[in-house]
């Protein structure tokens, strides 16, 4: 099912300009522990000017929490974002270049 407004955007602009869903502006992949258990969502790319870029996130950072949700995979990150709306303020926990870092 296409969300209301998506069809109009496609007709008017030839592309989706606003999905109405929360996003970080990253591509991610699931990171595994040594025992192959999911351990988080590793950032592969960061969209310039996006939310993650503005927060200082970089490729290689590993997202482990979003709000109250524990992030163990790409799927759990997608589910946590789907429960949010664009513009929501939310805390994010990630392993960065140094150590486990909270940000909001």
Short mmCIF file of C-alpha atoms in Angstrom, two decimals:
data_model
loop_
_atom_site.label_atom_id
_atom_site.label_comp_id
_atom_site.label_asym_id
_atom_site.label_seq_id
_atom_site.Cartn_x
_atom_site.Cartn_y
_atom_site.Cartn_z
CA UNK A 1 0.00 0.00 0.00
CA UNK A 2 1.29 3.45 -0.89
CA UNK A 3 1.12 6.02 1.91
CA UNK A 4 -1.15 9.03 1.27
CA UNK A 5 0.80 11.75 -0.49
CA UNK A 6 3.41 9.40 -1.99
CA UNK A 7 1.48 8.96 -5.25
CA UNK A 8 1.01 12.74 -5.50
CA UNK A 9 4.76 13.27 -5.00
CA UNK A 10 5.57 10.73 -7.70
CA UNK A 11 3.16 12.38 -10.14
CA UNK A 12 4.30 15.94 -9.37
CA UNK A 13 8.05 15.44 -8.84
CA UNK A 14 8.79 12.07 -10.38
CA UNK A 15 10.21 10.92 -7.03
CA UNK A 16 9.34 10.68 -3.35
CA UNK A 17 10.38 13.89 -1.62
CA UNK A 18 9.04 13.10 1.86
CA UNK A 19 8.04 9.63 3.06
CA UNK A 20 6.57 10.85 6.34
CA UNK A 21 8.83 8.38 8.18
CA UNK A 22 11.65 9.06 10.59
CA UNK A 23 15.13 8.54 9.19
CA UNK A 24 18.73 9.00 10.26
CA UNK A 25 20.25 9.44 6.82
CA UNK A 26 22.50 6.40 7.00
CA UNK A 27 22.95 3.04 5.36
CA UNK A 28 23.74 0.30 7.83
CA UNK A 29 24.59 -3.37 8.08
CA UNK A 30 24.19 -5.79 10.97
CA UNK A 31 27.32 -6.40 13.05
CA UNK A 32 27.78 -9.81 14.65
CA UNK A 33 29.43 -10.82 17.92
CA UNK A 34 32.12 -13.51 17.80
CA UNK A 35 29.38 -16.09 18.53
CA UNK A 36 27.42 -14.79 15.48
CA UNK A 37 24.78 -13.08 17.63
CA UNK A 38 23.59 -9.70 16.31
CA UNK A 39 25.39 -6.85 18.09
CA UNK A 40 24.21 -3.64 16.45
CA UNK A 41 23.81 -1.70 13.22
CA UNK A 42 27.11 -0.50 11.76
CA UNK A 43 26.99 2.70 9.75
CA UNK A 44 28.29 2.19 6.21
CA UNK A 45 27.46 5.62 4.76
CA UNK A 46 26.18 8.91 6.16
CA UNK A 47 24.10 11.29 4.01
CA UNK A 48 25.64 14.75 3.97
CA UNK A 49 23.43 17.18 5.84
CA UNK A 50 21.23 14.43 7.26
CA UNK A 51 20.33 13.86 10.88
CA UNK A 52 23.23 11.46 11.52
CA UNK A 53 25.71 13.82 9.88
CA UNK A 54 24.49 16.72 12.03
CA UNK A 55 24.86 14.51 15.14
CA UNK A 56 28.47 13.69 14.21
CA UNK A 57 27.94 10.02 13.35
CA UNK A 58 30.45 8.54 10.92
CA UNK A 59 30.92 5.34 8.91
CA UNK A 60 32.16 2.63 11.23
CA UNK A 61 30.09 3.78 14.22
CA UNK A 62 27.84 1.03 15.58
CA UNK A 63 24.33 1.96 16.73
CA UNK A 64 23.24 -0.06 19.79
CA UNK A 65 20.27 1.94 21.08
CA UNK A 66 17.55 4.30 19.87
CA UNK A 67 15.35 5.73 22.60
CA UNK A 68 14.33 2.79 24.80
CA UNK A 69 14.93 0.25 22.03
CA UNK A 70 18.01 -1.97 22.00
CA UNK A 71 19.42 -2.04 18.48
CA UNK A 72 20.99 -5.36 17.57
CA UNK A 73 20.50 -5.39 13.79
CA UNK A 74 19.35 -3.49 10.72
CA UNK A 75 15.86 -4.90 11.36
CA UNK A 76 15.63 -3.63 14.96
CA UNK A 77 16.85 -0.18 13.85
CA UNK A 78 14.19 -0.08 11.11
CA UNK A 79 11.51 -1.10 13.62
CA UNK A 80 12.62 1.55 16.14
CA UNK A 81 12.60 4.25 13.43
CA UNK A 82 9.17 3.12 12.16
CA UNK A 83 7.77 3.84 15.62
CA UNK A 84 8.94 7.48 15.33
CA UNK A 85 7.87 10.48 13.29
CA UNK A 86 10.07 12.94 11.40
CA UNK A 87 11.34 15.62 13.78
CA UNK A 88 11.04 13.49 16.93
CA UNK A 89 13.88 14.05 19.39
CA UNK A 90 15.35 10.74 20.52
CA UNK A 91 18.49 9.55 22.27
CA UNK A 92 20.93 7.35 20.36
CA UNK A 93 23.62 5.11 21.79
CA UNK A 94 26.52 4.00 19.63
CA UNK A 95 30.08 2.73 19.69
CA UNK A 96 32.22 5.34 18.03
CA UNK A 97 35.88 5.67 17.36
CA UNK A 98 36.58 5.92 21.08
CA UNK A 99 33.93 4.18 23.18
CA UNK A 100 30.20 3.78 23.85
CA UNK A 101 28.66 7.23 23.35
CA UNK A 102 25.17 8.53 24.09
CA UNK A 103 23.84 11.42 22.01
CA UNK A 104 20.48 13.04 21.41
#
